[in-house]
XYZ file of C-alpha atoms in Angstrom:
692
model
C 0.046 -0.059 0.022
C 1.435 3.471 -1.047
C 2.359 5.730 1.803
C -0.281 9.151 2.658
C 1.579 12.068 2.213
C 1.349 16.041 3.962
C -0.442 18.687 1.896
C -2.215 18.286 -1.368
C -2.273 15.557 -4.556
C -4.017 15.793 -7.454
C -4.043 12.388 -9.696
C -2.888 14.932 -13.018
C -0.311 17.156 -11.180
C 0.792 14.648 -7.942
C 2.063 17.299 -5.059
C 3.212 19.704 -8.020
C 1.505 23.201 -7.424
C 2.431 26.840 -7.996
C 3.533 27.092 -4.358
C 6.387 23.792 -5.117
C 8.287 27.151 -6.903
C 10.424 28.606 -3.966
C 10.045 32.281 -2.823
C 13.656 33.231 -2.178
C 15.889 35.494 -3.883
C 19.129 33.568 -3.992
C 17.298 30.815 -5.978
C 14.980 33.901 -7.964
C 18.607 34.674 -8.783
C 20.048 31.682 -9.459
C 16.953 30.854 -12.151
C 16.974 34.236 -13.476
C 20.880 34.035 -14.123
C 20.098 29.736 -15.441
C 17.556 31.709 -17.726
C 19.094 34.200 -19.996
C 21.772 32.107 -20.312
C 20.063 29.352 -21.364
C 18.257 31.692 -23.868
C 21.430 32.660 -25.386
C 22.119 29.221 -26.107
C 19.314 28.445 -27.553
C 19.507 31.562 -29.903
C 22.729 30.288 -31.089
C 21.836 27.386 -31.863
C 18.747 28.602 -33.534
C 20.261 31.660 -35.381
C 23.459 29.689 -36.199
C 21.026 26.716 -37.227
C 23.379 24.550 -35.442
C 20.869 22.270 -34.541
C 20.997 20.493 -37.347
C 24.657 19.542 -36.475
C 23.964 19.370 -32.597
C 21.503 16.608 -33.161
C 24.312 14.574 -36.055
C 27.442 14.595 -34.162
C 26.187 14.597 -30.042
C 23.102 14.339 -29.871
C 22.285 10.946 -31.588
C 26.447 9.557 -31.185
C 27.292 6.392 -30.522
C 31.600 7.571 -30.738
C 33.259 7.282 -27.811
C 35.050 10.689 -27.370
C 32.105 12.641 -27.859
C 30.529 10.582 -25.500
C 33.778 11.439 -22.874
C 33.547 14.880 -24.139
C 30.014 15.431 -23.404
C 30.316 13.043 -19.865
C 33.056 16.182 -18.958
C 31.119 19.459 -20.073
C 28.681 17.874 -17.622
C 30.906 17.308 -15.142
C 32.217 20.799 -15.544
C 29.230 22.089 -15.024
C 28.443 20.753 -11.892
C 31.597 21.016 -10.482
C 30.083 24.672 -11.094
C 27.290 24.798 -9.670
C 28.566 22.577 -6.651
C 31.610 25.457 -5.838
C 29.075 27.809 -5.344
C 27.646 25.999 -3.316
C 30.677 26.055 -1.209
C 30.871 29.671 -1.851
C 27.355 30.259 -0.518
C 28.753 27.858 2.717
C 32.359 30.007 3.748
C 30.275 33.099 3.627
C 27.052 31.733 5.661
C 29.927 31.006 8.680
C 31.554 34.477 8.308
C 28.821 36.205 9.040
C 27.228 33.893 11.476
C 30.279 33.957 13.420
C 29.416 34.536 17.252
C 25.873 35.575 18.993
C 26.480 39.289 17.555
C 26.657 38.308 13.884
C 24.063 39.901 12.225
C 21.227 38.912 10.437
C 19.542 39.121 5.846
C 16.835 37.904 4.326
C 14.788 36.234 7.651
C 17.587 34.695 8.889
C 19.057 35.050 12.798
C 22.421 35.451 11.942
C 23.878 35.822 8.424
C 21.727 35.228 5.065
C 20.707 31.661 4.955
C 17.880 30.035 7.137
C 19.350 26.782 8.653
C 16.871 24.499 6.170
C 18.428 25.851 3.538
C 21.710 25.915 4.423
C 21.241 22.249 4.963
C 20.096 21.863 1.736
C 22.803 23.587 -0.083
C 25.761 21.457 2.064
C 23.301 18.482 1.521
C 23.409 19.379 -3.076
C 27.332 20.301 -2.856
C 28.826 17.071 -1.325
C 26.250 14.538 -3.706
C 27.455 17.241 -6.758
C 30.815 17.093 -6.358
C 31.077 13.395 -5.814
C 28.587 11.668 -7.628
C 27.701 14.426 -9.984
C 31.093 16.345 -11.019
C 33.931 13.957 -10.072
C 32.629 11.069 -11.889
C 31.421 11.930 -14.991
C 34.519 13.706 -15.555
C 36.103 10.906 -14.437
C 34.380 8.736 -16.934
C 34.775 11.236 -19.205
C 38.608 11.439 -19.605
C 38.256 7.380 -19.893
C 35.741 6.941 -22.597
C 38.167 9.253 -24.584
C 41.468 7.656 -23.518
C 41.045 3.933 -23.012
C 39.959 2.599 -26.181
C 42.852 4.564 -28.125
C 45.702 3.581 -25.421
C 44.451 -0.232 -26.374
C 44.681 0.370 -30.271
C 40.778 0.224 -30.220
C 38.131 1.362 -33.226
C 35.085 2.396 -30.129
C 33.539 1.004 -26.796
C 32.036 -2.582 -26.359
C 28.816 -1.363 -26.549
C 28.622 1.975 -28.063
C 24.951 1.995 -28.224
C 25.739 1.342 -24.020
C 27.602 3.869 -23.971
C 25.339 6.495 -24.666
C 22.416 5.333 -22.356
C 25.139 5.366 -19.491
C 25.964 9.428 -20.541
C 21.695 9.887 -20.885
C 21.010 8.230 -17.533
C 23.872 10.526 -15.533
C 22.183 13.317 -17.574
C 19.215 12.419 -16.293
C 20.649 12.651 -12.632
C 21.971 15.594 -13.289
C 18.814 17.695 -15.130
C 16.796 16.378 -11.629
C 19.123 17.833 -9.098
C 19.420 21.192 -11.003
C 15.545 20.962 -11.153
C 15.287 20.623 -7.587
C 16.908 23.956 -7.051
C 13.757 25.785 -8.958
C 11.169 23.424 -8.806
C 10.608 22.058 -5.059
C 13.065 21.231 -2.877
C 16.628 19.303 -1.969
C 17.192 17.578 0.909
C 18.678 18.147 3.667
C 20.265 14.499 5.689
C 23.567 15.576 3.602
C 25.156 13.998 0.811
C 25.263 10.304 2.747
C 21.276 10.587 3.322
C 21.806 10.698 7.134
C 18.890 7.463 8.479
C 16.149 8.725 10.276
C 16.226 12.257 8.671
C 15.554 10.251 5.328
C 12.554 8.631 6.518
C 9.686 10.266 6.129
C 8.473 11.317 8.660
C 11.244 13.543 9.285
C 11.168 14.469 5.722
C 7.831 14.401 4.126
C 8.868 16.702 1.251
C 10.294 15.596 -1.710
C 13.970 16.902 -1.589
C 15.012 13.461 -0.521
C 13.039 11.885 -3.464
C 15.340 14.052 -5.585
C 18.105 13.058 -3.805
C 17.240 9.190 -3.742
C 16.399 9.129 -7.190
C 18.739 11.384 -9.187
C 21.491 9.351 -8.230
C 19.021 6.203 -8.649
C 18.759 7.050 -12.085
C 22.206 7.826 -12.694
C 24.051 5.743 -10.858
C 22.112 2.943 -13.295
C 24.165 4.893 -16.296
C 27.600 4.343 -14.264
C 27.336 0.509 -13.603
C 26.497 0.288 -17.425
C 29.507 2.024 -18.209
C 31.773 0.111 -16.141
C 30.621 -2.900 -17.610
C 31.568 -1.572 -21.008
C 34.599 -0.475 -20.096
C 35.444 -3.615 -18.601
C 34.473 -5.277 -21.564
C 36.441 -3.297 -23.762
C 39.721 -3.718 -21.842
C 39.710 -7.265 -22.133
C 38.371 -7.526 -26.043
C 39.287 -5.035 -28.250
C 42.847 -4.648 -27.395
C 44.741 -4.674 -30.561
C 47.799 -7.598 -31.429
C 49.912 -7.473 -29.641
C 48.350 -5.050 -26.282
C 49.470 -7.770 -24.248
C 48.899 -7.450 -20.006
C 52.070 -6.681 -19.112
C 52.271 -3.948 -21.983
C 49.109 -2.149 -21.226
C 49.777 1.699 -20.003
C 49.060 2.639 -16.427
C 45.381 4.718 -16.836
C 44.585 2.240 -18.566
C 45.397 -0.757 -15.481
C 43.556 1.913 -13.202
C 40.715 1.820 -15.136
C 40.061 -1.193 -15.390
C 40.276 -1.251 -11.342
C 38.330 1.252 -11.183
C 35.476 -0.293 -12.993
C 35.853 -3.598 -11.326
C 34.996 -1.375 -8.351
C 32.049 -0.035 -10.167
C 30.841 -3.239 -11.522
C 30.876 -4.386 -7.821
C 29.853 -1.696 -5.558
C 27.144 0.494 -7.242
C 24.547 -2.334 -7.279
C 25.007 -1.926 -3.191
C 24.250 1.978 -3.470
C 21.091 0.876 -5.129
C 19.987 -1.693 -3.282
C 20.397 1.517 -0.269
C 18.619 3.603 -2.005
C 15.562 0.833 -3.445
C 15.145 -0.532 0.558
C 15.142 3.295 1.613
C 12.289 4.319 -1.683
C 10.501 1.462 -0.211
C 10.055 2.545 3.015
C 9.124 5.984 2.224
C 6.636 4.597 -0.783
C 5.495 1.651 0.362
C 5.106 2.306 3.908
C 8.418 -0.878 4.521
C 10.582 -0.147 7.542
C 13.785 -1.379 6.289
C 15.707 1.348 8.961
C 12.593 2.488 11.317
C 14.292 1.705 14.287
C 11.356 1.965 16.397
C 8.904 -0.346 13.644
C 11.273 -3.567 13.643
C 14.515 -1.892 11.249
C 17.641 -0.921 11.452
C 19.270 2.456 11.011
C 22.776 0.576 11.278
C 21.723 -1.423 8.182
C 21.311 1.768 6.042
C 25.235 2.998 6.511
C 26.582 0.094 6.604
C 24.801 -0.562 3.201
C 26.084 3.280 1.735
C 29.314 2.518 2.846
C 30.302 -0.491 1.049
C 29.169 1.599 -1.909
C 30.290 4.813 -0.409
C 35.139 4.059 0.666
C 35.115 1.462 -2.476
C 33.587 5.110 -4.145
C 36.566 7.762 -3.159
C 39.071 4.737 -4.869
C 37.085 4.645 -8.216
C 37.382 8.808 -8.284
C 40.647 8.235 -7.175
C 42.652 5.425 -9.093
C 41.936 6.743 -12.603
C 43.357 9.963 -10.975
C 46.964 8.005 -9.910
C 46.660 6.676 -13.630
C 46.747 10.364 -15.011
C 49.225 11.017 -12.635
C 51.384 8.042 -13.605
C 50.887 9.315 -17.546
C 51.738 12.434 -16.804
C 55.225 12.150 -14.868
C 56.781 9.912 -17.116
C 56.268 12.036 -20.397
C 57.433 15.709 -18.885
C 60.080 13.500 -16.915
C 61.543 11.746 -20.482
C 61.959 8.308 -18.347
C 59.935 5.269 -18.173
C 57.664 5.026 -15.731
C 59.763 3.096 -12.553
C 58.032 0.274 -11.275
C 55.725 -0.513 -13.699
C 54.772 -3.424 -12.524
C 54.458 -3.117 -8.762
C 52.715 0.174 -9.551
C 49.806 -2.306 -11.435
C 50.326 -4.394 -7.951
C 49.750 -1.354 -5.464
C 46.369 -0.519 -8.203
C 44.884 -3.782 -7.539
C 45.836 -3.887 -3.889
C 44.188 -0.491 -3.280
C 40.765 -1.410 -5.655
C 40.891 -4.793 -3.178
C 41.284 -3.307 -0.087
C 38.778 -0.523 -0.297
C 36.295 -3.205 0.234
C 37.127 -3.887 3.547
C 37.689 -0.196 5.620
C 34.060 0.952 5.617
C 33.182 0.714 9.073
C 36.251 3.350 9.827
C 33.053 5.508 9.245
C 32.039 5.367 12.503
C 34.620 4.045 14.707
C 32.446 6.236 17.295
C 29.338 4.298 17.700
C 29.549 1.098 19.197
C 31.275 -1.725 17.412
C 33.711 -2.576 20.275
C 37.456 -2.970 20.453
C 37.865 -5.772 18.400
C 35.849 -4.770 15.141
C 37.642 -1.357 15.110
C 40.943 -2.798 15.689
C 40.166 -4.657 12.710
C 38.791 -1.737 10.236
C 41.973 0.436 11.527
C 44.486 -1.469 10.620
C 42.690 -2.109 7.702
C 42.600 1.025 6.308
C 46.223 1.473 7.650
C 46.674 -0.849 5.325
C 46.309 1.383 1.872
C 49.339 3.583 2.755
C 51.617 0.281 1.340
C 50.244 0.572 -2.069
C 49.760 4.225 -2.044
C 53.420 4.765 -0.404
C 54.601 2.651 -3.593
C 52.914 4.416 -5.708
C 54.360 7.774 -4.427
C 57.601 6.202 -4.192
C 57.790 5.054 -8.232
C 56.579 8.702 -9.102
C 59.611 10.145 -7.291
C 62.260 7.440 -8.820
C 60.947 8.173 -11.910
C 61.504 12.164 -11.501
C 65.073 11.280 -10.539
C 67.099 11.670 -13.090
C 65.137 12.750 -14.895
C 65.011 15.555 -17.873
C 61.536 16.524 -15.982
C 59.795 20.387 -17.443
C 57.151 21.623 -15.756
C 54.583 22.364 -18.897
C 51.101 22.892 -16.626
C 50.352 19.412 -16.195
C 53.310 18.323 -14.450
C 52.460 21.400 -12.530
C 49.121 19.494 -11.614
C 50.608 16.343 -11.577
C 53.309 17.385 -8.602
C 50.277 19.271 -7.383
C 48.884 16.323 -6.720
C 51.325 14.531 -4.827
C 51.422 17.240 -2.522
C 47.826 16.820 -2.087
C 48.046 13.120 -1.871
C 50.604 13.169 0.751
C 49.241 15.746 3.534
C 45.897 13.851 2.583
C 47.446 10.265 2.920
C 49.282 11.273 6.510
C 46.370 12.856 8.110
C 43.899 9.625 6.480
C 46.784 8.278 8.498
C 45.437 9.903 11.297
C 41.996 9.359 11.313
C 42.418 5.063 10.868
C 43.203 5.362 14.704
C 39.909 4.945 17.226
C 41.904 7.718 19.634
C 41.912 9.865 17.234
C 39.231 9.139 15.699
C 37.311 9.895 18.464
C 39.181 13.138 19.390
C 38.465 15.165 15.662
C 35.205 13.213 15.270
C 32.390 15.115 13.636
C 34.724 17.895 12.883
C 35.917 19.624 10.567
C 38.944 18.268 10.514
C 37.232 15.426 8.878
C 36.211 17.267 6.500
C 39.630 19.076 5.111
C 41.107 15.927 5.351
C 38.662 13.953 3.051
C 38.763 17.769 0.887
C 42.513 17.095 0.921
C 41.742 13.607 -0.344
C 38.842 14.933 -3.747
C 42.340 17.451 -3.902
C 44.071 14.801 -5.750
C 41.166 13.744 -7.801
C 40.769 17.174 -8.592
C 44.542 18.048 -9.331
C 45.157 14.993 -11.765
C 41.933 16.044 -13.235
C 42.675 19.159 -14.304
C 46.644 18.030 -15.020
C 44.684 15.321 -17.910
C 42.403 17.643 -19.181
C 45.297 19.892 -19.687
C 47.148 16.693 -20.640
C 45.147 14.978 -23.018
C 42.460 18.277 -24.386
C 45.340 18.596 -27.560
C 44.837 14.867 -28.463
C 40.926 15.065 -29.204
C 40.663 18.584 -30.351
C 43.902 19.072 -31.886
C 45.523 22.329 -30.868
C 47.667 23.119 -26.758
C 45.383 25.199 -23.982
C 47.407 28.374 -23.741
C 50.603 27.242 -21.603
C 51.040 31.468 -19.355
C 47.278 31.353 -19.030
C 47.363 27.410 -17.103
C 50.177 28.291 -14.796
C 48.115 31.333 -13.284
C 44.776 28.978 -13.002
C 47.337 26.559 -11.355
C 48.595 29.228 -8.764
C 46.263 30.665 -7.765
C 44.214 28.008 -7.491
C 46.808 26.393 -5.483
C 46.844 29.453 -2.867
C 43.469 28.564 -2.642
C 43.914 25.259 -1.321
C 45.944 25.983 1.179
C 44.300 29.378 2.258
C 41.179 27.232 2.322
C 42.106 23.065 3.623
C 45.327 24.686 6.124
C 42.629 26.445 8.259
C 40.222 24.370 8.228
C 42.127 21.356 9.539
C 43.422 23.970 12.724
C 39.532 25.048 13.420
C 38.608 21.119 13.337
C 41.601 20.542 16.357
C 39.602 23.605 18.061
C 37.305 21.131 18.206
C 34.618 23.431 15.345
C 31.780 20.417 14.041
C 30.788 20.509 10.695
C 27.673 20.660 9.173
C 27.062 24.174 11.184
C 24.993 26.986 10.148
C 26.100 29.464 13.058
C 29.310 29.740 14.968
C 29.001 29.914 18.494
C 33.191 30.353 19.507
C 34.196 34.524 17.719
C 37.254 32.954 18.804
C 37.162 30.828 14.951
C 36.555 33.798 13.092
C 39.912 34.260 11.844
C 40.167 30.990 10.116
C 36.561 32.085 8.941
C 37.730 34.520 6.926
C 41.106 32.958 5.904
C 39.200 30.583 4.599
C 36.924 33.131 2.491
C 39.903 34.799 1.337
C 40.692 31.036 0.256
C 37.385 30.919 -2.023
C 38.213 33.934 -3.548
C 41.884 33.440 -5.226
C 39.149 29.926 -6.074
C 37.499 32.358 -8.068
C 39.722 33.977 -9.419
C 41.631 30.570 -10.355
C 38.182 30.067 -12.432
C 38.558 33.256 -14.045
C 41.677 32.801 -15.638
C 40.532 29.084 -16.877
C 37.948 30.421 -17.917
C 39.910 33.197 -20.016
C 42.631 29.888 -20.951
C 39.897 28.256 -23.167
C 38.825 31.489 -24.384
C 42.042 32.608 -25.760
C 42.946 28.781 -26.206
C 40.213 28.882 -28.723
C 40.958 31.985 -30.284
C 43.816 31.000 -30.966
C 43.912 27.972 -32.392
C 45.824 28.561 -35.538
C 48.831 28.785 -34.063
C 49.262 26.368 -31.202
C 48.097 23.869 -33.713
C 50.179 20.221 -33.313
C 50.905 16.808 -34.900
C 49.548 13.652 -33.581
C 52.680 13.994 -30.462
C 51.881 17.426 -28.997
C 54.612 17.061 -26.278
C 57.324 15.690 -28.047
C 57.626 13.473 -25.642
C 55.007 11.159 -25.345
C 54.804 7.581 -24.841
C 51.595 5.505 -25.120
C 50.180 4.576 -27.834
C 47.659 7.213 -28.182
C 50.137 9.468 -29.159
C 50.259 7.338 -32.423
C 47.046 8.620 -34.203
C 46.442 12.467 -35.516
C 45.750 14.954 -33.421
C 42.391 15.474 -33.410
C 41.454 12.257 -33.388
C 39.667 10.735 -36.775
C 36.413 9.251 -35.893
C 37.817 5.922 -36.554
C 40.667 6.274 -34.151
C 43.304 4.147 -36.067
C 43.397 3.608 -40.333
C 44.724 0.604 -39.255
C 44.475 -1.577 -36.069
C 48.224 -1.181 -35.177
C 50.257 -4.359 -33.456
C 51.422 -2.913 -30.080
C 55.412 -3.945 -29.917
C 56.534 -2.535 -26.988
C 54.773 -1.232 -23.017
C 55.598 2.423 -24.208
C 54.888 2.686 -28.449
C 55.550 5.269 -29.237
C 59.314 5.598 -27.376
C 60.132 2.284 -29.232
C 58.788 3.485 -32.634
C 60.837 6.379 -32.526
C 63.895 4.165 -31.843
C 63.167 2.306 -34.668
C 62.216 5.183 -36.637
C 59.078 4.083 -37.084
C 56.991 7.271 -35.100
C 56.083 8.922 -39.190
C 55.616 5.408 -40.585
C 53.064 5.131 -43.265
C 49.949 1.876 -44.559
C 50.794 0.636 -47.060
C 47.181 -0.489 -47.891
C 44.090 0.039 -45.928
C 41.035 -1.916 -45.358
C 37.511 -0.756 -45.178
C 36.659 -0.351 -41.607
C 33.361 -0.895 -40.036
C 31.658 1.684 -37.924
C 28.394 1.764 -35.520
C 25.806 4.154 -36.902
C 24.466 7.257 -35.075
C 21.553 6.389 -32.982
C 18.769 8.393 -30.737
C 17.701 5.649 -28.925
C 19.458 6.796 -25.976
C 18.911 10.206 -25.938
C 14.838 8.997 -26.221
C 15.259 6.731 -23.316
C 16.952 9.252 -21.339
C 14.197 11.410 -22.128
C 11.304 8.910 -20.567
C 13.857 7.716 -17.419
C 13.826 11.914 -16.348
C 10.239 11.556 -16.793
C 10.446 8.241 -14.421
C 12.094 10.265 -11.899
C 10.266 13.836 -12.305
C 7.014 11.974 -12.048
C 8.778 9.069 -9.413
C 9.823 12.840 -7.884
C 6.103 14.286 -7.172
C 3.783 11.198 -7.128
C 2.532 12.234 -10.550
C 1.794 8.281 -11.481
C 0.362 8.694 -14.989
C 3.747 9.912 -16.374
C 5.729 7.274 -14.066
C 3.686 4.578 -15.706
C 3.627 5.625 -18.805
C 7.427 6.401 -18.460
C 8.588 3.076 -17.770
C 5.813 1.942 -20.743
C 7.596 3.498 -22.906
C 11.529 2.971 -21.445
C 10.599 -0.983 -21.771
C 8.951 -0.527 -25.556
C 11.910 1.268 -26.855
C 14.372 -1.195 -25.370
C 12.195 -4.022 -27.127
C 12.102 -1.900 -30.454
C 15.794 -1.452 -30.522
C 16.435 -5.055 -29.438
C 14.943 -5.954 -33.484
C 17.385 -3.293 -35.141
C 20.016 -5.331 -37.216
C 21.285 -1.955 -39.565
C 23.457 -0.259 -36.462
C 26.629 0.108 -38.683
C 28.408 1.334 -42.008
C 30.866 0.815 -43.699
C 33.569 3.700 -44.335
C 35.663 2.693 -47.563
C 39.271 2.096 -47.583
C 39.388 4.559 -50.228
C 38.561 7.577 -47.942
C 40.475 7.060 -45.334
C 43.627 6.643 -47.692
C 42.836 9.822 -49.287
C 42.200 11.775 -45.764
C 45.069 9.596 -44.037
C 47.066 11.643 -46.909
C 45.940 14.547 -46.794
C 45.985 15.157 -42.843
C 49.965 13.046 -42.930
C 50.628 15.750 -46.028
C 49.354 19.001 -43.749
C 49.990 18.444 -40.164
C 49.308 20.273 -37.838
C 47.823 22.538 -40.069
C 45.095 19.569 -40.839
C 41.462 20.160 -40.295
C 38.263 18.606 -39.445
C 37.351 18.688 -42.922
C 40.671 16.868 -43.756
C 39.391 13.762 -41.297
C 36.584 14.296 -39.209
C 38.017 14.457 -35.858
C 35.877 16.040 -33.199
C 35.575 20.162 -34.820
C 33.855 21.900 -31.665
C 36.586 24.832 -32.722
C 37.589 24.187 -36.519
C 40.638 25.640 -36.948
C 41.306 29.696 -38.194
C 43.443 31.318 -40.459
C 47.136 32.035 -38.751
C 47.164 35.572 -39.178
C 50.398 36.987 -41.127
């Protein structure tokens, strides 16, 4: 039987009414900004006659590179939204410090009322981990892994596109919650019993729950696809011992995803049953168990930490040897360390609740298990250091980000070892020291991502990002990191607890001001990032690159032209060494041409994943607002669409050998002046003619 909820309900609109639109000047401002931005984009697409291009080249594509780029764009948009949430939280804590701090916009202190503040910190955590870091990493793996193993595409291109659009649906539900209804106020972990219907009768928890549930289906599909691609699609000669390190970390990462995201799905499914059907899996007063939710959530949650950090390790392992101009030190131990971290990640979840009465034996086991993670991580750190040792290091922007990630890892790892000890954990439990620690670890991911984006950007688009502006972006970002998190560690030691919309102790104000200044540095760094993109696109003709954009690249993806043709490789390459490009340079084969071309079968574009995504959005929105006709029709439409797609047999087309030969000749002859017209790569930014 369905649970009756408070408030009016109608068969047509469910719980949805005009009253669902928040009457808040901050949200109204955000709505105006979003509306203006949306109008500008729609106007550009309409008056620029771009709708056809958008449909053909992007919305219906199954090309792994374009899908990866769209994952990254979704992640960057959500990263910006999550940063705005952080800015609002820091500003609130500066304004609401001490009993004499003034209040604005109806708040007793600061400018955010407690309920709004709770929604913001819940949204910040959810967005940054699940809708910013995760899509960007999945996007980078989508773009790079098939290229690194010499494949033409993913093992299941159609499934790959479906995963993207389900992730987009989750992000869309999060953004919708900003303007229609509200968002969960129970933290990004969905603390029970706060998420139970008795304590959260509104739609906020439902937005949170269905956004994660739908997007996690996409992530799980993507994980299965990447694993199958790495196992089955490797080029001849690409043995396991020649697999690039980033691909190894992608494999270990997606094994984590494939085995952990279903657990999250079960946890949210049981929570949904409690909220919609009146079961009581997590309701203590009715025979449920609160700890069951915590266990299930963190059985997913802690491996998720390694899901996001292992690809960052892989990125560092690609960037550092390239700019040190040396092979990666300790290849075999790096691979073993990646899988050791992935394996141990399953045995550490209980350190998230050392203080919840598990007993000394259990706490000791999980304390030791947590500390064990430091061993393979330390192996990686030493291997990166030995790679740089006596190398010819160049500190181009990607290298700066990689070195920055290394320092973040050292700081986050050391504080992690402190928190792994139950006595220390008891002392700083629930303080902002813990917040500073996991933000430092997530900074490893952010630094790795920024380094990877800068590193592989020329491979995808055919021109480099501006170096000078990139370095300004790096240094202001690093200044912001220092100014935000060092004071946060300190105030955590002084006893400041987390999730506070009001700080009663005025002695904490200097730390809050320092953090606000750090946020200011972040704002300046974002300005330089946007300016870097603008200037780089403006000057793309002079920044064009050949296949090896950095002149010292090592792995297979740098063999094919930049930007990469839609078929990736004119002929499937035969791999001879772990650092294939270095081997070919040494053999004098780096610029070798192909004597004989063959027809290339490629997957056709299809709108079906986008259509399923649209129905999934209807399903999620209907479930949130209990609009049952919309829910039923959307679910039925998804089922019928999947069945109809299963009868489609005409899913591939053939690129003729003559066309491949002609485009490759033009490409090689004109490099680095090669344009989109010459080889059919990603043409978001067509090169302009150089100024005389």
